[in-house]
Tab-separated table of C-alpha atoms in Angstrom:
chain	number	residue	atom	x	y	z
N	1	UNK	CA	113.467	4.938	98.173
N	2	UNK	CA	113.902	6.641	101.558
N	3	UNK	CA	113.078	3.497	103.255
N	4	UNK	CA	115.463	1.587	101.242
N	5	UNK	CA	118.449	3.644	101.683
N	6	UNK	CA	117.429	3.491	105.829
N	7	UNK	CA	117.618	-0.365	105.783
N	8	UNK	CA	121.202	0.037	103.935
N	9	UNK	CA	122.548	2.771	106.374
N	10	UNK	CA	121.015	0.610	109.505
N	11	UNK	CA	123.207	-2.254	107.627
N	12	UNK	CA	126.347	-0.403	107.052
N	13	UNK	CA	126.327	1.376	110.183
N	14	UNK	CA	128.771	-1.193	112.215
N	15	UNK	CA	130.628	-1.815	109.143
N	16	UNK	CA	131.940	1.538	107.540
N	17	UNK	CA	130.881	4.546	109.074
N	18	UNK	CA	131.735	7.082	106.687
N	19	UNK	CA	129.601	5.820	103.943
N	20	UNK	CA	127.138	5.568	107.056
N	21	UNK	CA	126.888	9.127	107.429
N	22	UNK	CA	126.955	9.476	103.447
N	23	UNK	CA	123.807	7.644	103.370
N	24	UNK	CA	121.952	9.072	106.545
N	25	UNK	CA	122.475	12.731	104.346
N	26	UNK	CA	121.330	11.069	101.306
N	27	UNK	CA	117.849	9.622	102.867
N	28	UNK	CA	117.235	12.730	104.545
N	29	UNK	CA	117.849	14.775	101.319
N	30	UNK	CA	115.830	12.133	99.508
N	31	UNK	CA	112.871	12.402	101.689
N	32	UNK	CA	112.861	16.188	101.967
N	33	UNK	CA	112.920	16.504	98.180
N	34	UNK	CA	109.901	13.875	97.859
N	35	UNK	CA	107.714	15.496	99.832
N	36	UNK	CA	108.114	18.689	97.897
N	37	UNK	CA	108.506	17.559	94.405
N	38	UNK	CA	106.089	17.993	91.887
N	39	UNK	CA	103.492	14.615	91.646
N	40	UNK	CA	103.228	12.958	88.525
N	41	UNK	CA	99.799	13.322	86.817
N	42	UNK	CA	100.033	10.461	84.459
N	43	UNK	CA	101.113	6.483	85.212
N	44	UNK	CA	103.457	6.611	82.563
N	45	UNK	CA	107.135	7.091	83.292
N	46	UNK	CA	109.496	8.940	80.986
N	47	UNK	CA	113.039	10.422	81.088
N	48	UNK	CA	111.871	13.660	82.982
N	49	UNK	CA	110.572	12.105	86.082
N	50	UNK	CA	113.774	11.641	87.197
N	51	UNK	CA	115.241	15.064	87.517
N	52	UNK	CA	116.308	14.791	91.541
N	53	UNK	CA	119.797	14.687	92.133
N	54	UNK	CA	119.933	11.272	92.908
N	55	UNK	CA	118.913	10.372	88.843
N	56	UNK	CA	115.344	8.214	90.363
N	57	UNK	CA	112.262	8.554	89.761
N	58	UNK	CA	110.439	11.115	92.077
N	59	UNK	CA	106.383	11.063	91.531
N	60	UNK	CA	104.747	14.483	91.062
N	61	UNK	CA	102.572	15.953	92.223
N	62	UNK	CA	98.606	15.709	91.186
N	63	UNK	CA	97.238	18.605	89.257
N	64	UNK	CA	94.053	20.124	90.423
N	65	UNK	CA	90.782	19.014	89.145
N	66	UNK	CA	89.351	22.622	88.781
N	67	UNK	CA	90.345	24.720	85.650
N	68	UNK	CA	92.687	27.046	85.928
N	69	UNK	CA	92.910	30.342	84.694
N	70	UNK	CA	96.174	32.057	83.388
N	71	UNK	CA	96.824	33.591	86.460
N	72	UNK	CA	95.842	31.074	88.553
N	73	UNK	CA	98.037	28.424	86.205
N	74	UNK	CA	101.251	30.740	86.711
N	75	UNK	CA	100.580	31.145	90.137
N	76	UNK	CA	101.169	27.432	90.618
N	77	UNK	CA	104.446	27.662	88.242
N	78	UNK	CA	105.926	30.250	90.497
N	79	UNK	CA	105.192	27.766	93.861
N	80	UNK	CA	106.587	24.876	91.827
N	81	UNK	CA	109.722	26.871	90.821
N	82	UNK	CA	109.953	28.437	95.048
N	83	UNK	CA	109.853	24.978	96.496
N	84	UNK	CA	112.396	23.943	94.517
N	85	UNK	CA	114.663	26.728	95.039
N	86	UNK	CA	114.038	26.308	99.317
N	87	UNK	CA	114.766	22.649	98.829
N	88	UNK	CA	117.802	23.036	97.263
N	89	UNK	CA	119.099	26.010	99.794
N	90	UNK	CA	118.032	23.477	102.956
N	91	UNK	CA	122.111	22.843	103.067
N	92	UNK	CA	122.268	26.420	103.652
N	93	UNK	CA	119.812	26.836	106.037
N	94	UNK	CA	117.906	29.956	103.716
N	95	UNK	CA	114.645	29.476	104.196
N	96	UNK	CA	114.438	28.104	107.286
N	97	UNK	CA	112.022	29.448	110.445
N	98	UNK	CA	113.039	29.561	114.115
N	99	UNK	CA	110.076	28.350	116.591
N	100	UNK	CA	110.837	31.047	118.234
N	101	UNK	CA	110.571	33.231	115.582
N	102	UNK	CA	107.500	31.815	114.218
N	103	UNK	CA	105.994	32.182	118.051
N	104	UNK	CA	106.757	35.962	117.730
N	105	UNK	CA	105.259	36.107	114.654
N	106	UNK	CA	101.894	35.128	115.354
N	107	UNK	CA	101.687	36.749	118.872
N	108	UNK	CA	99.367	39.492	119.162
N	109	UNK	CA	101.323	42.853	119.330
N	110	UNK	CA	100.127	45.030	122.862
N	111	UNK	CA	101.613	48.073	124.049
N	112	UNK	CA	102.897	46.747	127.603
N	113	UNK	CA	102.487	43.930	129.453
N	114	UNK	CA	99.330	45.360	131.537
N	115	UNK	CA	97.553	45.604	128.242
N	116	UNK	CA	98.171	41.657	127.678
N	117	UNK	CA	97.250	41.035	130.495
N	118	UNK	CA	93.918	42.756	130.319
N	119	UNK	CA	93.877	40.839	126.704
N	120	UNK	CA	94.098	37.721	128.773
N	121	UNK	CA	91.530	38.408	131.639
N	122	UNK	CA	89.057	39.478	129.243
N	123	UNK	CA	89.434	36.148	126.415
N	124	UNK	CA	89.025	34.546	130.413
N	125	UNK	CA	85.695	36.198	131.351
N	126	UNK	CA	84.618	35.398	127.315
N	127	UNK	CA	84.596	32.004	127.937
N	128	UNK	CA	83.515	32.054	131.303
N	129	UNK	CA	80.314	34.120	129.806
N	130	UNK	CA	79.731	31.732	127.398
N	131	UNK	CA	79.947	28.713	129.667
N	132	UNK	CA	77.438	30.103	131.825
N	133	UNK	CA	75.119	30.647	128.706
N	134	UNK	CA	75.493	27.044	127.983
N	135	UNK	CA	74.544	26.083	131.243
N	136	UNK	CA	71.534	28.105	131.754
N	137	UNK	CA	70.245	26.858	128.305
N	138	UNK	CA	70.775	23.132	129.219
N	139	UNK	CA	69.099	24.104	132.838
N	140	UNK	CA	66.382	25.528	130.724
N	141	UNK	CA	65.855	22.462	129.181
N	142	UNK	CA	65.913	20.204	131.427
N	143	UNK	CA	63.184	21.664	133.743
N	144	UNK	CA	61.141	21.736	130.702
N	145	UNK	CA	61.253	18.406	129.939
N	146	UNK	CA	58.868	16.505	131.900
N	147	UNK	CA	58.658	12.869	130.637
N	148	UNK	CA	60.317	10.980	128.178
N	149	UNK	CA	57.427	9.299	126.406
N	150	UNK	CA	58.453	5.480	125.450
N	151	UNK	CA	56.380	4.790	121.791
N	152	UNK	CA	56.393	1.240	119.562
N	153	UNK	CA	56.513	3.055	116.124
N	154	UNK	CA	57.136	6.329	114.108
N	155	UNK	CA	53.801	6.952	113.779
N	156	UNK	CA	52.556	6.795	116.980
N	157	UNK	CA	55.535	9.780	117.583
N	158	UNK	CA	53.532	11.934	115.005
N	159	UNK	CA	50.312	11.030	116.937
N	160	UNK	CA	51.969	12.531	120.109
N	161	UNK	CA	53.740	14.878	118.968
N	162	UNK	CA	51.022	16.086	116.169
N	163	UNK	CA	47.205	15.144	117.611
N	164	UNK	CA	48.492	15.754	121.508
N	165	UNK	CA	50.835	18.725	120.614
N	166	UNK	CA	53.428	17.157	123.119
N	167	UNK	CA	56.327	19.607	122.031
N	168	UNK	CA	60.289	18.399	121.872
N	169	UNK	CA	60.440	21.004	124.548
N	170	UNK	CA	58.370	19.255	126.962
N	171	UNK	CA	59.122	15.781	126.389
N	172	UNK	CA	60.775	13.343	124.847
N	173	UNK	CA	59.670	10.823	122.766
N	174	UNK	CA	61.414	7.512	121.723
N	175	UNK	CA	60.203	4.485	119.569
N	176	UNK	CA	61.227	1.079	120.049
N	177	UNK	CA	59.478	-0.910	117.833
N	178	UNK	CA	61.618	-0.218	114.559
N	179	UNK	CA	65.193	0.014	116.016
N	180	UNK	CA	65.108	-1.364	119.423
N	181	UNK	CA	62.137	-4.041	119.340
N	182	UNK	CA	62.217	-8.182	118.196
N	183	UNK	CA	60.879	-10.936	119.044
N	184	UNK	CA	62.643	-14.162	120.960
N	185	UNK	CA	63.183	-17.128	118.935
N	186	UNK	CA	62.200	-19.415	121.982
N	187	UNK	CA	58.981	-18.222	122.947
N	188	UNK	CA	57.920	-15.780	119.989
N	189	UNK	CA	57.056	-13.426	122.717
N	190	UNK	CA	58.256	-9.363	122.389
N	191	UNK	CA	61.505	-7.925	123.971
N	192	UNK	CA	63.937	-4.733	123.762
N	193	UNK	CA	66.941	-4.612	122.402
N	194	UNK	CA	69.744	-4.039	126.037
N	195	UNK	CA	70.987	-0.799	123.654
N	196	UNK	CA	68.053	0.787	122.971
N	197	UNK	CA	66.814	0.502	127.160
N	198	UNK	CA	70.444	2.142	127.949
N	199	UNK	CA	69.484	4.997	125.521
N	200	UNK	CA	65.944	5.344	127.191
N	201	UNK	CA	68.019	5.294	130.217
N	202	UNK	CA	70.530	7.610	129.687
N	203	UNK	CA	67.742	10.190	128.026
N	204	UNK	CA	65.867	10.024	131.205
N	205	UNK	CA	69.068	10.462	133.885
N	206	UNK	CA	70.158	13.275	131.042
N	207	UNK	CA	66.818	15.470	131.451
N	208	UNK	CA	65.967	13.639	134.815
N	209	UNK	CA	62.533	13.347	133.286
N	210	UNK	CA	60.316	9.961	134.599
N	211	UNK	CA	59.605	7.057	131.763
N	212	UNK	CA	56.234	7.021	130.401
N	213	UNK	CA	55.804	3.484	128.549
N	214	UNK	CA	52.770	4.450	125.658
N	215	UNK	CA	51.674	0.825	124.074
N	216	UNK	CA	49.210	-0.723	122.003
N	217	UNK	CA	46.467	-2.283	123.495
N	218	UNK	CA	46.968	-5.666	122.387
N	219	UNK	CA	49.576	-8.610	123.001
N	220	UNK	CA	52.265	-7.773	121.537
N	221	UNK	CA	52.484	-3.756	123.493
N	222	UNK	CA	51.528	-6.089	126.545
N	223	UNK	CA	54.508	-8.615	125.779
N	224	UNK	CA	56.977	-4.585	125.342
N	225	UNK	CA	55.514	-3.323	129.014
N	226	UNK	CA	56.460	-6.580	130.597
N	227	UNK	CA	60.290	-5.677	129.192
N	228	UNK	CA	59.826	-2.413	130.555
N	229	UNK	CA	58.887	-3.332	133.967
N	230	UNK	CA	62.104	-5.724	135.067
N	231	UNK	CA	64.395	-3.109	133.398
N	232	UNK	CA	62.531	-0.038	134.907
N	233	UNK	CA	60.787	-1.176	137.915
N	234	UNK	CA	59.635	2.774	138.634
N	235	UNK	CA	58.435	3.523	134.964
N	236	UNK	CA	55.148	5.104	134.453
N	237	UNK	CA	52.284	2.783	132.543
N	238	UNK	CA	49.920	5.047	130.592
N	239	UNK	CA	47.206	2.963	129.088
N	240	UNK	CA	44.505	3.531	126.259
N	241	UNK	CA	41.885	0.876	125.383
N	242	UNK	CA	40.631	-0.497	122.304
N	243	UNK	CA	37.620	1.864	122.803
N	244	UNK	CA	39.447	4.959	122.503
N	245	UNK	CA	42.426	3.623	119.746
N	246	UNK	CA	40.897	2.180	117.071
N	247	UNK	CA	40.943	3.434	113.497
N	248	UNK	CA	37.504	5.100	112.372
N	249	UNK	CA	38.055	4.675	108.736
N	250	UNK	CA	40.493	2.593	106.608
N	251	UNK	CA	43.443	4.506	105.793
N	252	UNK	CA	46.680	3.258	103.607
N	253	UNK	CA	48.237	1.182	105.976
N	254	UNK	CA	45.602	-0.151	108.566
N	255	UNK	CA	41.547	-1.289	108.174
N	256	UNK	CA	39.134	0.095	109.922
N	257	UNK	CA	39.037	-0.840	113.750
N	258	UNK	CA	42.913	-1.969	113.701
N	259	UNK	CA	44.282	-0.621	117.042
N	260	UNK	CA	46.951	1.513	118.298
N	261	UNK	CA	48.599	4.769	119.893
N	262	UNK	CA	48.468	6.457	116.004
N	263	UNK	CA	44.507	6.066	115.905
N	264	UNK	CA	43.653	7.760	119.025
N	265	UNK	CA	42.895	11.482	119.387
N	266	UNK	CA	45.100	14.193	121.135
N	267	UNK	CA	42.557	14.084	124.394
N	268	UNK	CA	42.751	10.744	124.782
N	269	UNK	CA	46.670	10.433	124.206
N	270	UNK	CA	46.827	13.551	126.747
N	271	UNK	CA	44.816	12.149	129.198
N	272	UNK	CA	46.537	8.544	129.265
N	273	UNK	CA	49.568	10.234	129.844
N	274	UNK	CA	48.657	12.681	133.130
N	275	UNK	CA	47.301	9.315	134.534
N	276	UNK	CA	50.653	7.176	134.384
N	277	UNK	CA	50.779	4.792	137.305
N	278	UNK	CA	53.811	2.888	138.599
N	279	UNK	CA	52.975	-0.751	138.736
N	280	UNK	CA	51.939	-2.244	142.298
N	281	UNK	CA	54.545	-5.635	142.518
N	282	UNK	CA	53.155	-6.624	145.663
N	283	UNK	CA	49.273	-5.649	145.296
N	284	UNK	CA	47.024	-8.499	145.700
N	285	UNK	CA	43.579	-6.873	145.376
N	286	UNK	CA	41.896	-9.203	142.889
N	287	UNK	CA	41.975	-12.799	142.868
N	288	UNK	CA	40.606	-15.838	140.722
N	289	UNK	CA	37.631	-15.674	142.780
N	290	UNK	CA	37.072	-12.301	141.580
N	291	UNK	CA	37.368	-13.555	138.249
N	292	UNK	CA	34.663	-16.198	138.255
N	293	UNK	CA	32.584	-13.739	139.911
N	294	UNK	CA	32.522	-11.354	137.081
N	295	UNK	CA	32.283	-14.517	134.172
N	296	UNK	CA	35.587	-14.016	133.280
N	297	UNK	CA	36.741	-17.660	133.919
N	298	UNK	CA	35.018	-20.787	134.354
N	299	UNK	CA	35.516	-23.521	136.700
N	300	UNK	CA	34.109	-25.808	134.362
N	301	UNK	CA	34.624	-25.467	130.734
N	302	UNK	CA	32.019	-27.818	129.640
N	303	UNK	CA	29.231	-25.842	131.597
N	304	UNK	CA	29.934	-22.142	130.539
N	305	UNK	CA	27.155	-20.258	132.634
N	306	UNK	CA	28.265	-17.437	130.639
N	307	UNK	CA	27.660	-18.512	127.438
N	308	UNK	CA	24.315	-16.031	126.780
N	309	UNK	CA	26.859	-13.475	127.856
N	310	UNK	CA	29.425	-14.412	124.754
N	311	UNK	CA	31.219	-17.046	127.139
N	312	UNK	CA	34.274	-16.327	129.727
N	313	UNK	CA	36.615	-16.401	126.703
N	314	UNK	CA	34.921	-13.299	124.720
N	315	UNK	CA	34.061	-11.486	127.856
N	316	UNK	CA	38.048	-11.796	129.196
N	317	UNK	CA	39.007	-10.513	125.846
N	318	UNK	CA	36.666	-7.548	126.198
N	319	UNK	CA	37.781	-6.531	129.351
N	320	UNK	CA	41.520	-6.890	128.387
N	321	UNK	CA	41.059	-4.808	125.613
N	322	UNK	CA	39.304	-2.173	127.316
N	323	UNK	CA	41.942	-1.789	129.910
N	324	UNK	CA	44.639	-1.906	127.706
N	325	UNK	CA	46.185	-4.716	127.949
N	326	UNK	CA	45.315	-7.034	124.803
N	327	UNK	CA	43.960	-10.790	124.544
N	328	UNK	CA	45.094	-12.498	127.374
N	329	UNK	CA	44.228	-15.882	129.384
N	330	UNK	CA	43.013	-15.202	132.879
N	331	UNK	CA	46.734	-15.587	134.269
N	332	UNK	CA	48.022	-12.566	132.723
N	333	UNK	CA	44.683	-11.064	133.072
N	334	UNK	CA	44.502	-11.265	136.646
N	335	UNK	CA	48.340	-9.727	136.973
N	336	UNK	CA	48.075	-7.442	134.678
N	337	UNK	CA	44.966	-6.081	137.075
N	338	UNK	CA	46.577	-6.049	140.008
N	339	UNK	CA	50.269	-4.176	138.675
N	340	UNK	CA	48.196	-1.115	137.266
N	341	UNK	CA	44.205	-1.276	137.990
N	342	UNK	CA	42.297	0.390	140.694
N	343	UNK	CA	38.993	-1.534	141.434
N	344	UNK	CA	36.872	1.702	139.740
N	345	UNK	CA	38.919	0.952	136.674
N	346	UNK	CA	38.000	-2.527	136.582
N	347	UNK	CA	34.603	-1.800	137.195
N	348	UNK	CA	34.158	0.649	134.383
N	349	UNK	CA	35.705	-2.494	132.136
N	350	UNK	CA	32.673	-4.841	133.060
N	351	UNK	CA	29.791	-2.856	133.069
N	352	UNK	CA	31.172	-2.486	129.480
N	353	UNK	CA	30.849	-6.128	128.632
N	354	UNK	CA	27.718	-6.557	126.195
N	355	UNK	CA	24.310	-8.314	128.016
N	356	UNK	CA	22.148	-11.133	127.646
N	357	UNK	CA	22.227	-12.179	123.714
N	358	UNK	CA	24.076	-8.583	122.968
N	359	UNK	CA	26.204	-9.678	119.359
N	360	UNK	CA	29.766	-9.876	120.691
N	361	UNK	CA	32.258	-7.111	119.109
N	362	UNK	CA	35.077	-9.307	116.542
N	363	UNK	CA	38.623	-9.509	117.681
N	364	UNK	CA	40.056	-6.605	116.142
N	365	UNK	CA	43.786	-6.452	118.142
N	366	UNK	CA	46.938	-8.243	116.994
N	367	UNK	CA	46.317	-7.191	113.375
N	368	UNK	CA	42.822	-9.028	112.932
N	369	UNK	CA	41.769	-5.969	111.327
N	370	UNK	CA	43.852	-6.320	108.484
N	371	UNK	CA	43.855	-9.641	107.816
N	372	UNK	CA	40.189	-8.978	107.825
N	373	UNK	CA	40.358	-6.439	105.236
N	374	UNK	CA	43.023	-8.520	103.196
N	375	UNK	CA	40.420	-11.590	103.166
N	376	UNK	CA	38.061	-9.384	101.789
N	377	UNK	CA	39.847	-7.906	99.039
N	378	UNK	CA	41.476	-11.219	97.947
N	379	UNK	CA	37.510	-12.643	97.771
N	380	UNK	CA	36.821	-9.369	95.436
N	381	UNK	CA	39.752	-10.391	93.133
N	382	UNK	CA	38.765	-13.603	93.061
N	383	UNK	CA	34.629	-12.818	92.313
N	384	UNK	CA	35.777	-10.329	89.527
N	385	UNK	CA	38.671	-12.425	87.863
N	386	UNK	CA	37.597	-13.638	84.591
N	387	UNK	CA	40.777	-15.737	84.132
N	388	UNK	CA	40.410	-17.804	87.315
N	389	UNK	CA	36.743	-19.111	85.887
N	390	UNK	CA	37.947	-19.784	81.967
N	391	UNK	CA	40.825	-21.892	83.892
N	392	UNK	CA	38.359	-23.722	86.190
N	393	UNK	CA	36.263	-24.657	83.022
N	394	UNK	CA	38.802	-25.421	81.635
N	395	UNK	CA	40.181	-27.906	84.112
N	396	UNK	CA	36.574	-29.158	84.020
N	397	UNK	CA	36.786	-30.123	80.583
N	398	UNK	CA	39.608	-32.022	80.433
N	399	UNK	CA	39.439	-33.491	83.726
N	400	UNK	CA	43.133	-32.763	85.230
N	401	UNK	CA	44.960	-29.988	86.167
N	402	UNK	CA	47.368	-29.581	83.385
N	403	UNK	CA	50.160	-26.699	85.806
N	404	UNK	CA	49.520	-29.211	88.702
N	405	UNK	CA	53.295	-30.566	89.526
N	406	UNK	CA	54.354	-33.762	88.412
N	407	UNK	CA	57.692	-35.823	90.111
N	408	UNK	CA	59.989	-36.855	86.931
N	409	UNK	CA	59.676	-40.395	85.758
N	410	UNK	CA	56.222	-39.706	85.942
N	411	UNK	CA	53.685	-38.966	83.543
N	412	UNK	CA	50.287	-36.301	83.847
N	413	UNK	CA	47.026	-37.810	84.474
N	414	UNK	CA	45.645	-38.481	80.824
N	415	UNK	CA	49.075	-38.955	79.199
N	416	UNK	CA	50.032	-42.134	81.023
């Protein structure tokens, strides 16, 4: 209604201004009476809905959802009844409140104008107090924290955080696989999410704490620390190898020897972590040379020297796992040694390489481990399901599968 009668006074305005003014009184009347009127608490109009001095229909107001007692019920007939009585004394101007008035009322009373200003000096040294609390406690926490500690999943947090007792005091730690990590479309190959780096980012300028990246040792963790090193050139590489990650015993989620961060024990995580390493971009220590050397690539495929060893293939895979780095061909094998390996390292790696017709461990990275243990138990079903043989024997006798599919306009074998 108010909005109505302001399109017809904006109309009439160059045309009569007395009923111009008429109007402007009327809308302003209107629109201070419909903000205070009662709301209706029903969708059905009748006769006393419009009880406003303009004879139109006013909503009222909405009724509480709580009960009401009987005082609590005439408590809201008396406020009802005294905003009624101010809006119709608004002419008047009963009822009414002067800023300045309303300023005066709310100021604190003091005795002189020394005391205020003491009032004032001391709500000034309050706040400065309480800043300076603020700040020491941030301070505080920021020269406790001493990494932030870069994860792939939730539970390798609890494995830091639990079985390393890494406190949230003393560092921060941040997955990436859940929220941050996917893999490209192109090549299949792992990457991180732009948002989830600035976050790591902006943790580690926040508590000016170094990143400490914390894979898996297997492809995919390899495929995450690649990420990490053209985003954060100066991030720390903590590594743990298959030998010290693996799952001892099959738990709910993973088989036995399935590896990663969650397996390991607190010493291990600890120890990864205080010995970190920047990568080397410009270290050339080990060549392909090297390689062949050690039987970790052959020349020629068709005469593996190696192969009473468990071939170059097996042995490269051994040593990559043991370092930390996952499956890889000798390429990324090679690179991967000279970014983050000392020579010692690498040495420790082959001398654990099995010997001369030693059995060759199984593949157990990149979730071999449980599709190991998933082969297994779908051979069990299948060995103990009664139903699968009285089908088969039943296929036998009648010499077709009756379930197999057949195209329409085509009939099963046996019913042609």
């Amino acid at each position: 209604r108010a909005s109505a009668l302001g399109f017809m006074s904006t109309t009439l305005a160059h045309r009569a201004p007395a009923r111009y003014d008429a109007l402007t009184s009327m809308r302003r009347a209107s629109s201070r009476h419909a903000s205070t009127a009662p709301r209706r608490t029903c969708g059905r109009v009748s006769a006393r809905d419009s009880d406003d001095a303009f004879n139109t229909f006013v909503p009222r107001r909405r009724r509480s959802k709580r009960t009401l007692s009987d005082g609590d019920e005439g408590h809201s007939a008396r406020t009802s009844e005294r905003r009624r009585e101010d809006d119709d004394d608004d002419d008047d101007g009963v009822g009414i409140i002067d800023d300045a008035a309303l300023v005066a009322s709310l100021r604190p009373v003091y005795e002189d104008e020394r005391a205020l200003a003491d009032a004032k000096a001391a709500a000034r040294e309050r706040d400065a107090a309480a800043y300076r609390a603020r700040q020491a406690a941030r301070d505080a926490r920021v020269e406790a924290c001493t990494h932030v500690i870069v994860v792939e999943g939730g539970a390798d947090i609890r494995a830091v955080r639990i079985k390393a007792n890494v406190s949230k005091a003393s560092a921060k730690v941040v997955a990436i696989r859940h929220r941050g990590a996917f893999a490209r479309a192109n090549t299949g190959e792992m990457d991180v999410k732009s948002e989830r780096m600035d976050e790591i980012e902006r943790l580690s300028v926040k508590y000016a704490a170094p990143i400490v990246v914390l894979f898996d040792a297997d492809s995919a963790g390899r495929q995450l620390r690649n990420a990490f090193l053209k985003r954060f050139p100066l991030a720390e590489h903590a590594f743990m190898g298959a030998h010290a990650s693996s799952a001892k015993v099959d738990g709910k989620w993973h088989a036995v020897g399935n590896v990663g961060v969650e397996h390991a024990e607190g010493e291990d995580i600890l120890q990864a972590i205080a010995r970190a390493r920047v990568a080397c971009v410009h270290r050339h220590e080990f060549t392909r040379e090297s390689l062949a050397t050690w039987g970790l690539v052959a020349e020629d495929a068709n005469a593996d020297v190696w192969a009473p060893f468990g071939g170059v293939v097996n042995r490269r895979r051994l040593v990559g796992e043991y370092l930390g780095v996952g499956d890889c061909d000798a390429r990324q094998l090679l690179r991967q040694m000279n970014l983050f390996f000392t020579a010692d390292e690498v040495r420790e790696a082959l001398d654990a390489l099995p010997g001369r017709g030693e059995p060759i461990p199984p593949k157990m990275t990149d979730g071999f481990a449980d599709r190991a243990r998933r082969r297994d138990k779908d051979d069990n079903q299948d060995d103990d399901n009664d139903d699968d043989d009285d089908y088969k024997a039943f296929k036998f006798a009648l010499g077709f599968d009756p379930m197999a599919y057949t195209p329409p306009g085509q009939a099963p074998p046996g019913f042609e």
